[in-house]
PDB file of C-alpha atoms in Angstrom:
ATOM      1  CA  UNK A1020      14.073 -34.800  -8.363  1.00 38.00           C
ATOM      2  CA  UNK A1021      13.149 -31.448  -5.489  1.00 44.00           C
ATOM      3  CA  UNK A1022      12.691 -27.886  -6.643  1.00 51.00           C
ATOM      4  CA  UNK A1023      15.056 -25.727  -6.974  1.00 52.00           C
ATOM      5  CA  UNK A1024      15.622 -22.319  -5.686  1.00 53.00           C
ATOM      6  CA  UNK A1025      14.392 -20.929  -9.564  1.00 56.00           C
ATOM      7  CA  UNK A1026      11.404 -22.095  -8.891  1.00 52.00           C
ATOM      8  CA  UNK A1027      10.786 -18.689  -5.992  1.00 50.00           C
ATOM      9  CA  UNK A1028      11.636 -16.692  -9.392  1.00 51.00           C
ATOM     10  CA  UNK A1029       9.043 -13.115  -9.772  1.00 52.00           C
ATOM     11  CA  UNK A1030       8.629 -12.740 -13.438  1.00 47.00           C
ATOM     12  CA  UNK A1031       7.372  -9.923 -15.105  1.00 50.00           C
ATOM     13  CA  UNK A1032       4.461 -10.446 -17.412  1.00 56.00           C
ATOM     14  CA  UNK A1033       4.359  -7.645 -18.714  1.00 65.00           C
ATOM     15  CA  UNK A1034       1.042  -6.680 -16.774  1.00 77.00           C
ATOM     16  CA  UNK A1035       1.252  -4.013 -14.525  1.00 84.00           C
ATOM     17  CA  UNK A1036      -2.356  -3.859 -13.409  1.00 89.00           C
ATOM     18  CA  UNK A1037      -5.681  -6.691 -12.955  1.00 89.00           C
ATOM     19  CA  UNK A1038      -8.322  -7.405 -11.354  1.00 92.00           C
ATOM     20  CA  UNK A1039      -9.290 -10.976 -10.531  1.00 91.00           C
ATOM     21  CA  UNK A1040     -11.998 -12.624  -9.378  1.00 93.00           C
ATOM     22  CA  UNK A1041     -12.775 -16.625  -8.272  1.00 89.00           C
ATOM     23  CA  UNK A1042     -16.235 -18.334  -6.774  1.00 89.00           C
ATOM     24  CA  UNK A1043     -15.022 -21.125  -5.256  1.00 83.00           C
ATOM     25  CA  UNK A1044     -17.900 -22.960  -4.013  1.00 80.00           C
ATOM     26  CA  UNK A1045     -16.043 -26.600  -2.875  1.00 82.00           C
ATOM     27  CA  UNK A1046     -13.512 -26.843  -0.613  1.00 83.00           C
ATOM     28  CA  UNK A1047      -9.921 -25.819  -1.445  1.00 77.00           C
ATOM     29  CA  UNK A1048      -6.268 -26.102  -1.475  1.00 74.00           C
ATOM     30  CA  UNK A1049      -4.784 -23.151  -4.100  1.00 68.00           C
ATOM     31  CA  UNK A1050      -1.811 -24.504  -6.108  1.00 61.00           C
ATOM     32  CA  UNK A1051       0.837 -24.868  -4.298  1.00 72.00           C
ATOM     33  CA  UNK A1052       2.717 -21.767  -2.669  1.00 79.00           C
ATOM     34  CA  UNK A1053       3.358 -19.128  -5.414  1.00 82.00           C
ATOM     35  CA  UNK A1054       4.694 -15.171  -5.619  1.00 83.00           C
ATOM     36  CA  UNK A1055       3.581 -12.045  -7.499  1.00 83.00           C
ATOM     37  CA  UNK A1056       5.507  -9.635  -8.775  1.00 82.00           C
ATOM     38  CA  UNK A1057       3.391  -6.732  -7.723  1.00 85.00           C
ATOM     39  CA  UNK A1058       1.428  -5.978  -4.444  1.00 85.00           C
ATOM     40  CA  UNK A1059      -1.703  -7.907  -4.246  1.00 88.00           C
ATOM     41  CA  UNK A1060      -5.330  -6.762  -2.329  1.00 91.00           C
ATOM     42  CA  UNK A1061      -7.938  -9.543  -1.799  1.00 93.00           C
ATOM     43  CA  UNK A1062     -11.289  -8.833  -0.855  1.00 95.00           C
ATOM     44  CA  UNK A1063     -12.828 -12.251   0.753  1.00 94.00           C
ATOM     45  CA  UNK A1064     -16.513 -12.752   0.256  1.00 94.00           C
ATOM     46  CA  UNK A1065     -16.462 -15.951   3.279  1.00 91.00           C
ATOM     47  CA  UNK A1066     -14.182 -17.775   5.243  1.00 92.00           C
ATOM     48  CA  UNK A1067     -10.887 -18.194   4.460  1.00 91.00           C
ATOM     49  CA  UNK A1068      -6.811 -18.976   5.688  1.00 92.00           C
ATOM     50  CA  UNK A1069      -3.987 -16.696   4.013  1.00 92.00           C
ATOM     51  CA  UNK A1070      -0.937 -18.674   4.644  1.00 89.00           C
ATOM     52  CA  UNK A1071       2.651 -15.904   3.779  1.00 85.00           C
ATOM     53  CA  UNK A1072       5.620 -17.523   3.720  1.00 83.00           C
ATOM     54  CA  UNK A1073       6.121 -18.812   7.377  1.00 79.00           C
ATOM     55  CA  UNK A1074       2.823 -17.428   8.964  1.00 82.00           C
ATOM     56  CA  UNK A1075      -1.062 -18.320   8.037  1.00 86.00           C
ATOM     57  CA  UNK A1076      -3.508 -15.550   8.993  1.00 88.00           C
ATOM     58  CA  UNK A1077      -7.769 -16.773   8.968  1.00 90.00           C
ATOM     59  CA  UNK A1078      -9.477 -14.227   6.608  1.00 91.00           C
ATOM     60  CA  UNK A1079     -13.307 -13.535   7.869  1.00 89.00           C
ATOM     61  CA  UNK A1080     -14.862 -11.515   5.377  1.00 86.00           C
ATOM     62  CA  UNK A1081     -16.559  -9.074   4.729  1.00 92.00           C
ATOM     63  CA  UNK A1082     -13.187  -8.119   4.106  1.00 91.00           C
ATOM     64  CA  UNK A1083     -10.107  -7.693   3.727  1.00 92.00           C
ATOM     65  CA  UNK A1084      -5.889  -8.906   3.125  1.00 90.00           C
ATOM     66  CA  UNK A1085      -2.822  -8.097   1.667  1.00 89.00           C
ATOM     67  CA  UNK A1086      -0.158  -9.963   0.197  1.00 88.00           C
ATOM     68  CA  UNK A1087       3.626  -8.182  -0.632  1.00 84.00           C
ATOM     69  CA  UNK A1088       5.143  -8.452  -3.680  1.00 82.00           C
ATOM     70  CA  UNK A1089       7.108 -11.329  -4.051  1.00 82.00           C
ATOM     71  CA  UNK A1090       5.986 -13.147  -1.023  1.00 86.00           C
ATOM     72  CA  UNK A1091       4.881 -17.233  -1.349  1.00 87.00           C
ATOM     73  CA  UNK A1092       1.150 -17.297  -0.056  1.00 87.00           C
ATOM     74  CA  UNK A1093      -1.452 -20.548  -0.900  1.00 87.00           C
ATOM     75  CA  UNK A1094      -5.308 -19.514   0.309  1.00 88.00           C
ATOM     76  CA  UNK A1095      -7.269 -22.886   1.287  1.00 89.00           C
ATOM     77  CA  UNK A1096     -11.096 -22.571   2.424  1.00 90.00           C
ATOM     78  CA  UNK A1097     -13.976 -24.663   3.173  1.00 86.00           C
ATOM     79  CA  UNK A1098     -16.641 -23.725   0.045  1.00 82.00           C
ATOM     80  CA  UNK A1099     -18.579 -21.203   0.494  1.00 86.00           C
ATOM     81  CA  UNK A1100     -15.398 -18.174  -0.981  1.00 90.00           C
ATOM     82  CA  UNK A1101     -16.094 -15.771  -3.072  1.00 93.00           C
ATOM     83  CA  UNK A1102     -12.261 -13.267  -3.559  1.00 93.00           C
ATOM     84  CA  UNK A1103     -11.547  -9.845  -5.798  1.00 95.00           C
ATOM     85  CA  UNK A1104      -8.433  -9.544  -6.657  1.00 93.00           C
ATOM     86  CA  UNK A1105      -6.184  -6.552  -6.936  1.00 92.00           C
ATOM     87  CA  UNK A1106      -2.684  -6.708  -8.124  1.00 89.00           C
ATOM     88  CA  UNK A1107      -0.768  -4.202  -8.577  1.00 86.00           C
ATOM     89  CA  UNK A1108       3.010  -3.291  -9.891  1.00 81.00           C
ATOM     90  CA  UNK A1109       4.933  -0.018  -8.666  1.00 72.00           C
ATOM     91  CA  UNK A1110       3.819   2.886 -10.719  1.00 69.00           C
ATOM     92  CA  UNK A1111       0.731   1.609 -12.147  1.00 73.00           C
ATOM     93  CA  UNK A1112      -0.859   3.394  -9.828  1.00 73.00           C
ATOM     94  CA  UNK A1113      -1.476   7.330  -8.930  1.00 61.00           C
ATOM     95  CA  UNK A1114       0.957   9.231  -6.809  1.00 43.00           C
ATOM     96  CA  UNK A1115      -1.635  10.006  -4.268  1.00 42.00           C
ATOM     97  CA  UNK A1116      -3.169   6.332  -4.629  1.00 46.00           C
ATOM     98  CA  UNK A1117       0.222   4.255  -4.363  1.00 44.00           C
ATOM     99  CA  UNK A1118       1.200   6.025  -0.617  1.00 42.00           C
ATOM    100  CA  UNK A1119      -2.363   4.612   0.448  1.00 42.00           C
ATOM    101  CA  UNK A1120      -1.413   0.912  -0.722  1.00 46.00           C
ATOM    102  CA  UNK A1121       1.396   0.278   0.541  1.00 47.00           C
ATOM    103  CA  UNK A1122       0.132   0.920   4.096  1.00 47.00           C
ATOM    104  CA  UNK A1123      -2.490  -1.625   4.026  1.00 67.00           C
ATOM    105  CA  UNK A1124       0.544  -4.390   5.767  1.00 73.00           C
ATOM    106  CA  UNK A1125       1.044  -7.757   4.824  1.00 79.00           C
ATOM    107  CA  UNK A1126      -1.291 -10.566   6.952  1.00 81.00           C
ATOM    108  CA  UNK A1127      -3.579  -7.357   8.080  1.00 81.00           C
ATOM    109  CA  UNK A1128      -6.829  -8.218   8.176  1.00 85.00           C
ATOM    110  CA  UNK A1129      -9.422  -5.456   7.826  1.00 85.00           C
ATOM    111  CA  UNK A1130     -13.491  -6.247   8.115  1.00 88.00           C
ATOM    112  CA  UNK A1131     -15.295  -4.089   5.589  1.00 90.00           C
ATOM    113  CA  UNK A1132     -18.653  -2.593   6.190  1.00 90.00           C
ATOM    114  CA  UNK A1133     -21.330  -5.073   5.944  1.00 90.00           C
ATOM    115  CA  UNK A1134     -23.912  -2.760   4.688  1.00 91.00           C
ATOM    116  CA  UNK A1135     -21.261  -1.642   2.718  1.00 93.00           C
ATOM    117  CA  UNK A1136     -20.344  -4.446  -0.131  1.00 94.00           C
ATOM    118  CA  UNK A1137     -22.617  -4.567  -2.179  1.00 95.00           C
ATOM    119  CA  UNK A1138     -21.852  -1.449  -3.824  1.00 95.00           C
ATOM    120  CA  UNK A1139     -18.139  -2.093  -3.489  1.00 95.00           C
ATOM    121  CA  UNK A1140     -18.451  -5.216  -5.430  1.00 95.00           C
ATOM    122  CA  UNK A1141     -20.226  -3.094  -8.564  1.00 95.00           C
ATOM    123  CA  UNK A1142     -17.392  -1.327  -8.125  1.00 95.00           C
ATOM    124  CA  UNK A1143     -15.106  -3.762  -8.636  1.00 96.00           C
ATOM    125  CA  UNK A1144     -17.518  -5.983 -10.945  1.00 96.00           C
ATOM    126  CA  UNK A1145     -16.848  -2.630 -13.425  1.00 96.00           C
ATOM    127  CA  UNK A1146     -13.094  -2.829 -12.354  1.00 94.00           C
ATOM    128  CA  UNK A1147     -13.129  -6.444 -13.452  1.00 94.00           C
ATOM    129  CA  UNK A1148     -14.928  -6.358 -17.310  1.00 95.00           C
ATOM    130  CA  UNK A1149     -12.951  -2.914 -18.235  1.00 93.00           C
ATOM    131  CA  UNK A1150      -9.754  -4.378 -16.849  1.00 92.00           C
ATOM    132  CA  UNK A1151     -11.263  -7.606 -19.750  1.00 92.00           C
ATOM    133  CA  UNK A1152     -11.692  -4.606 -22.690  1.00 92.00           C
ATOM    134  CA  UNK A1153      -8.305  -3.779 -22.149  1.00 88.00           C
ATOM    135  CA  UNK A1154      -6.044  -6.971 -20.222  1.00 85.00           C
ATOM    136  CA  UNK A1155      -2.889  -4.373 -20.855  1.00 81.00           C
ATOM    137  CA  UNK A1156      -4.430  -1.896 -18.522  1.00 76.00           C
ATOM    138  CA  UNK A1157      -5.521   1.877 -19.311  1.00 83.00           C
ATOM    139  CA  UNK A1158      -7.067   5.223 -18.123  1.00 88.00           C
ATOM    140  CA  UNK A1159     -10.357   3.627 -16.510  1.00 91.00           C
ATOM    141  CA  UNK A1160      -9.033   0.434 -14.650  1.00 90.00           C
ATOM    142  CA  UNK A1161      -6.666   2.248 -12.979  1.00 89.00           C
ATOM    143  CA  UNK A1162      -8.832   5.006 -12.301  1.00 90.00           C
ATOM    144  CA  UNK A1163     -11.584   2.663 -11.016  1.00 92.00           C
ATOM    145  CA  UNK A1164      -9.450   0.597  -8.963  1.00 90.00           C
ATOM    146  CA  UNK A1165      -7.720   4.053  -7.806  1.00 88.00           C
ATOM    147  CA  UNK A1166     -11.182   4.222  -5.623  1.00 89.00           C
ATOM    148  CA  UNK A1167     -11.493   0.815  -4.985  1.00 90.00           C
ATOM    149  CA  UNK A1168      -8.102   1.399  -2.614  1.00 87.00           C
ATOM    150  CA  UNK A1169      -8.744   4.257  -0.491  1.00 84.00           C
ATOM    151  CA  UNK A1170     -12.388   3.213  -0.229  1.00 87.00           C
ATOM    152  CA  UNK A1171     -10.244   0.481   1.698  1.00 87.00           C
ATOM    153  CA  UNK A1172      -7.787   2.564   3.116  1.00 81.00           C
ATOM    154  CA  UNK A1173     -10.894   4.873   4.847  1.00 79.00           C
ATOM    155  CA  UNK A1174     -11.925   1.255   5.770  1.00 78.00           C
ATOM    156  CA  UNK A1175      -8.492   0.299   7.254  1.00 70.00           C
ATOM    157  CA  UNK A1176      -7.601  -0.055  11.642  1.00 50.00           C
ATOM    158  CA  UNK A1177      -4.528  -0.304  10.485  1.00 45.00           C
ATOM    159  CA  UNK A1178      -3.085   1.962  13.185  1.00 42.00           C
ATOM    160  CA  UNK A1179       0.561   2.081  10.833  1.00 43.00           C
ATOM    161  CA  UNK A1180       2.448   5.308   9.863  1.00 42.00           C
ATOM    162  CA  UNK A1181       2.066   5.717   5.514  1.00 41.00           C
ATOM    163  CA  UNK A1182       4.952   5.584   3.846  1.00 46.00           C
ATOM    164  CA  UNK A1183       6.139   8.721   2.267  1.00 64.00           C
ATOM    165  CA  UNK A1184       7.030   8.041  -1.351  1.00 76.00           C
ATOM    166  CA  UNK A1185      10.426   8.335  -0.182  1.00 85.00           C
ATOM    167  CA  UNK A1186      10.309   4.791   1.738  1.00 85.00           C
ATOM    168  CA  UNK A1187       7.952   3.773  -0.898  1.00 81.00           C
ATOM    169  CA  UNK A1188      10.924   3.719  -3.759  1.00 86.00           C
ATOM    170  CA  UNK A1189      13.672   2.796  -1.323  1.00 91.00           C
ATOM    171  CA  UNK A1190      11.580  -0.389  -0.623  1.00 89.00           C
ATOM    172  CA  UNK A1191      11.218  -0.746  -4.131  1.00 86.00           C
ATOM    173  CA  UNK A1192      15.121  -0.046  -4.522  1.00 91.00           C
ATOM    174  CA  UNK A1193      15.470  -2.646  -1.340  1.00 93.00           C
ATOM    175  CA  UNK A1194      13.723  -4.601  -3.785  1.00 89.00           C
ATOM    176  CA  UNK A1195      15.198  -4.896  -6.892  1.00 89.00           C
ATOM    177  CA  UNK A1196      18.465  -5.709  -5.232  1.00 92.00           C
ATOM    178  CA  UNK A1197      17.343  -8.812  -4.147  1.00 91.00           C
ATOM    179  CA  UNK A1198      21.010 -10.730  -4.442  1.00 92.00           C
ATOM    180  CA  UNK A1199      23.659  -7.741  -4.864  1.00 94.00           C
ATOM    181  CA  UNK A1200      23.707  -6.596  -1.083  1.00 94.00           C
ATOM    182  CA  UNK A1201      23.750  -3.263  -1.739  1.00 93.00           C
ATOM    183  CA  UNK A1202      25.092  -0.607   0.666  1.00 94.00           C
ATOM    184  CA  UNK A1203      22.623   1.984   2.345  1.00 94.00           C
ATOM    185  CA  UNK A1204      24.977   4.975   0.636  1.00 93.00           C
ATOM    186  CA  UNK A1205      24.664   3.608  -3.050  1.00 94.00           C
ATOM    187  CA  UNK A1206      20.779   2.902  -2.882  1.00 94.00           C
ATOM    188  CA  UNK A1207      20.771   7.111  -1.211  1.00 92.00           C
ATOM    189  CA  UNK A1208      22.398   8.153  -3.346  1.00 92.00           C
ATOM    190  CA  UNK A1209      20.566   7.082  -6.869  1.00 91.00           C
ATOM    191  CA  UNK A1210      17.369   8.431  -4.483  1.00 89.00           C
ATOM    192  CA  UNK A1211      19.462  12.181  -4.500  1.00 87.00           C
ATOM    193  CA  UNK A1212      19.339  12.130  -0.810  1.00 86.00           C
ATOM    194  CA  UNK A1213      21.702  11.291   2.168  1.00 87.00           C
ATOM    195  CA  UNK A1214      22.708   8.057   4.421  1.00 89.00           C
ATOM    196  CA  UNK A1215      21.369   9.850   6.946  1.00 87.00           C
ATOM    197  CA  UNK A1216      18.177  11.600   6.043  1.00 85.00           C
ATOM    198  CA  UNK A1217      17.089   8.071   3.995  1.00 89.00           C
ATOM    199  CA  UNK A1218      17.512   7.169   8.108  1.00 88.00           C
ATOM    200  CA  UNK A1219      15.625   9.832  10.284  1.00 83.00           C
ATOM    201  CA  UNK A1220      12.222   9.201   7.815  1.00 84.00           C
ATOM    202  CA  UNK A1221      12.647   5.403   7.895  1.00 86.00           C
ATOM    203  CA  UNK A1222      13.299   5.716  11.334  1.00 84.00           C
ATOM    204  CA  UNK A1223      10.778   8.014  11.568  1.00 77.00           C
ATOM    205  CA  UNK A1224       7.797   5.907   9.226  1.00 78.00           C
ATOM    206  CA  UNK A1225       8.637   2.619   9.843  1.00 80.00           C
ATOM    207  CA  UNK A1226      10.644   2.332  13.457  1.00 81.00           C
ATOM    208  CA  UNK A1227      13.608   0.942  11.407  1.00 87.00           C
ATOM    209  CA  UNK A1228      16.473   1.944   9.904  1.00 91.00           C
ATOM    210  CA  UNK A1229      17.703   1.883   5.839  1.00 93.00           C
ATOM    211  CA  UNK A1230      20.136  -0.734   7.237  1.00 94.00           C
ATOM    212  CA  UNK A1231      18.391  -3.224   8.626  1.00 93.00           C
ATOM    213  CA  UNK A1232      15.434  -2.481   6.337  1.00 93.00           C
ATOM    214  CA  UNK A1233      18.281  -3.823   3.878  1.00 94.00           C
ATOM    215  CA  UNK A1234      19.044  -6.879   5.995  1.00 94.00           C
ATOM    216  CA  UNK A1235      15.794  -8.074   6.933  1.00 93.00           C
ATOM    217  CA  UNK A1236      14.902  -7.981   2.996  1.00 92.00           C
ATOM    218  CA  UNK A1237      17.859 -10.442   2.690  1.00 94.00           C
ATOM    219  CA  UNK A1238      17.397 -12.981   5.452  1.00 94.00           C
ATOM    220  CA  UNK A1239      13.875 -12.644   4.372  1.00 92.00           C
ATOM    221  CA  UNK A1240      15.028 -14.399   1.554  1.00 93.00           C
ATOM    222  CA  UNK A1241      17.569 -16.634   2.747  1.00 95.00           C
ATOM    223  CA  UNK A1242      15.213 -18.290   4.365  1.00 94.00           C
ATOM    224  CA  UNK A1243      12.487 -18.482   1.752  1.00 91.00           C
ATOM    225  CA  UNK A1244      14.647 -19.844  -0.512  1.00 93.00           C
ATOM    226  CA  UNK A1245      16.624 -22.544   2.378  1.00 94.00           C
ATOM    227  CA  UNK A1246      12.725 -24.001   3.426  1.00 91.00           C
ATOM    228  CA  UNK A1247      11.306 -23.826  -0.426  1.00 89.00           C
ATOM    229  CA  UNK A1248      13.815 -25.025  -2.394  1.00 89.00           C
ATOM    230  CA  UNK A1249      16.157 -28.205  -1.518  1.00 89.00           C
ATOM    231  CA  UNK A1250      19.558 -26.281  -3.497  1.00 91.00           C
ATOM    232  CA  UNK A1251      22.358 -26.794  -1.391  1.00 94.00           C
ATOM    233  CA  UNK A1252      23.443 -23.959   1.248  1.00 94.00           C
ATOM    234  CA  UNK A1253      25.794 -22.822  -1.096  1.00 94.00           C
ATOM    235  CA  UNK A1254      23.613 -22.339  -4.307  1.00 94.00           C
ATOM    236  CA  UNK A1255      21.133 -20.080  -1.766  1.00 95.00           C
ATOM    237  CA  UNK A1256      24.765 -18.123  -0.625  1.00 94.00           C
ATOM    238  CA  UNK A1257      26.327 -17.047  -4.595  1.00 94.00           C
ATOM    239  CA  UNK A1258      22.416 -16.609  -4.920  1.00 93.00           C
ATOM    240  CA  UNK A1259      22.069 -13.817  -2.432  1.00 95.00           C
ATOM    241  CA  UNK A1260      25.368 -12.493  -3.426  1.00 94.00           C
ATOM    242  CA  UNK A1261      27.709 -14.338  -0.970  1.00 95.00           C
ATOM    243  CA  UNK A1262      31.829 -15.198  -1.767  1.00 91.00           C
ATOM    244  CA  UNK A1263      31.381 -19.157  -1.136  1.00 92.00           C
ATOM    245  CA  UNK A1264      29.752 -20.964   1.665  1.00 93.00           C
ATOM    246  CA  UNK A1265      31.437 -19.964   4.462  1.00 94.00           C
ATOM    247  CA  UNK A1266      30.625 -16.577   4.331  1.00 96.00           C
ATOM    248  CA  UNK A1267      26.983 -17.063   3.531  1.00 96.00           C
ATOM    249  CA  UNK A1268      26.721 -19.698   6.979  1.00 95.00           C
ATOM    250  CA  UNK A1269      28.865 -17.590   9.090  1.00 95.00           C
ATOM    251  CA  UNK A1270      26.698 -14.635   8.316  1.00 96.00           C
ATOM    252  CA  UNK A1271      23.184 -16.864   8.939  1.00 96.00           C
ATOM    253  CA  UNK A1272      24.659 -17.923  12.031  1.00 95.00           C
ATOM    254  CA  UNK A1273      24.816 -14.404  13.036  1.00 95.00           C
ATOM    255  CA  UNK A1274      21.011 -12.974  12.385  1.00 95.00           C
ATOM    256  CA  UNK A1275      19.749 -16.442  13.061  1.00 94.00           C
ATOM    257  CA  UNK A1276      21.440 -18.217  15.599  1.00 94.00           C
ATOM    258  CA  UNK A1277      21.204 -20.911  13.554  1.00 94.00           C
ATOM    259  CA  UNK A1278      23.093 -22.627  10.682  1.00 95.00           C
ATOM    260  CA  UNK A1279      21.813 -22.501   7.322  1.00 95.00           C
ATOM    261  CA  UNK A1280      21.718 -27.080   7.593  1.00 94.00           C
ATOM    262  CA  UNK A1281      20.449 -26.200  11.967  1.00 94.00           C
ATOM    263  CA  UNK A1282      17.494 -24.085   9.830  1.00 94.00           C
ATOM    264  CA  UNK A1283      16.323 -25.669   7.571  1.00 92.00           C
ATOM    265  CA  UNK A1284      16.283 -29.333  10.234  1.00 88.00           C
ATOM    266  CA  UNK A1285      14.095 -27.014  12.728  1.00 83.00           C
ATOM    267  CA  UNK A1286       9.931 -27.032  12.256  1.00 65.00           C
ATOM    268  CA  UNK A1287       8.495 -24.871   9.452  1.00 57.00           C
ATOM    269  CA  UNK A1288       5.232 -22.834   8.564  1.00 40.00           C
ATOM    270  CA  UNK A1289       4.842 -26.267   6.342  1.00 43.00           C
ATOM    271  CA  UNK A1290       4.276 -28.929   9.599  1.00 40.00           C
ATOM    272  CA  UNK A1291       7.656 -28.953  10.248  1.00 40.00           C
ATOM    273  CA  UNK A1292       7.786 -31.567   7.695  1.00 37.00           C
ATOM    274  CA  UNK A1293      10.392 -33.433   6.826  1.00 37.00           C
ATOM    275  CA  UNK A1294      10.976 -31.878   2.298  1.00 37.00           C
ATOM    276  CA  UNK A1295      10.274 -28.427   1.234  1.00 39.00           C
ATOM    277  CA  UNK A1296       6.731 -27.636  -0.425  1.00 38.00           C
ATOM    278  CA  UNK A1297       7.233 -27.757  -4.148  1.00 35.00           C
ATOM    279  CA  UNK A1298       6.253 -24.046  -5.408  1.00 35.00           C
ATOM    280  CA  UNK A1299       4.813 -22.773  -9.933  1.00 35.00           C
ATOM    281  CA  UNK A1300       4.571 -19.635 -10.711  1.00 35.00           C
ATOM    282  CA  UNK A1301       0.979 -17.567 -10.623  1.00 38.00           C
ATOM    283  CA  UNK A1302       0.770 -15.900 -14.626  1.00 37.00           C
ATOM    284  CA  UNK A1303      -2.170 -13.412 -13.768  1.00 42.00           C
ATOM    285  CA  UNK A1304      -4.798 -13.927 -17.020  1.00 41.00           C
ATOM    286  CA  UNK A1305      -6.392 -11.580 -19.036  1.00 36.00           C
ATOM    287  CA  UNK A1306      -9.487 -14.060 -18.235  1.00 38.00           C
ATOM    288  CA  UNK A1307      -9.055 -14.914 -14.417  1.00 41.00           C
ATOM    289  CA  UNK A1308      -7.964 -13.410 -11.837  1.00 43.00           C
ATOM    290  CA  UNK A1309      -5.415 -16.069  -9.249  1.00 46.00           C
ATOM    291  CA  UNK A1310      -5.335 -15.378  -6.001  1.00 58.00           C
TER     292      UNK A1310
END
């Protein structure tokens, strides 16, 4: 019996913010592809490969890279790797620094100046210690993490535009509504703005319309479910809010250029093997951060 799409659910573990640390002296591949309900910023000291959804990127430390909430990922290395992991859910950081955090585009590697590593590790060590003392969250941990993210943002070489609060709120709303096929006008109304105003902001900040952002998120979820579970296309279609398999199939072929079955048979990031990779959920623990 193969894995079900249920394995892909992200769950709220009740931890708004955490700091993890791992030293990996031996070659490793982290447990199966998994995802979290929070964003992660990973500081790597050493060389590793980060696989996210359908792509892989080499991280040569000292460097940092981000993983978006809900994004399937796993790490692998040949050994001698140290990872620091900051996980944060929306609302767990101050408004100012929360605008910095999503600007770290997923999968984009940013180098860290070698002369700054010792001081950065010192700050992370203190943040980790305070997190262990108060894993449910404290003002001290939040403050320390905000400081780390602000510093990383200053080292970032990303040329992407910073998202303002409205764009960030819109992206959070899309994430919360996956499987409901939301209308842009309804989300805009919930955010207290017109659809036209939301369109002008997202196009200016991200170069994409709200409708396209919703569509891209729905397509990503459809591809994840088709690639990494054995559930039928009909079941996946219902999960994504479609009335029946034919409606889902027509929608998918229109936007992807292949039927759900055809996409499933095509070469994928897992090397094109016939069976999807099994998945597991990763729960942050107070005594062990999980990258």
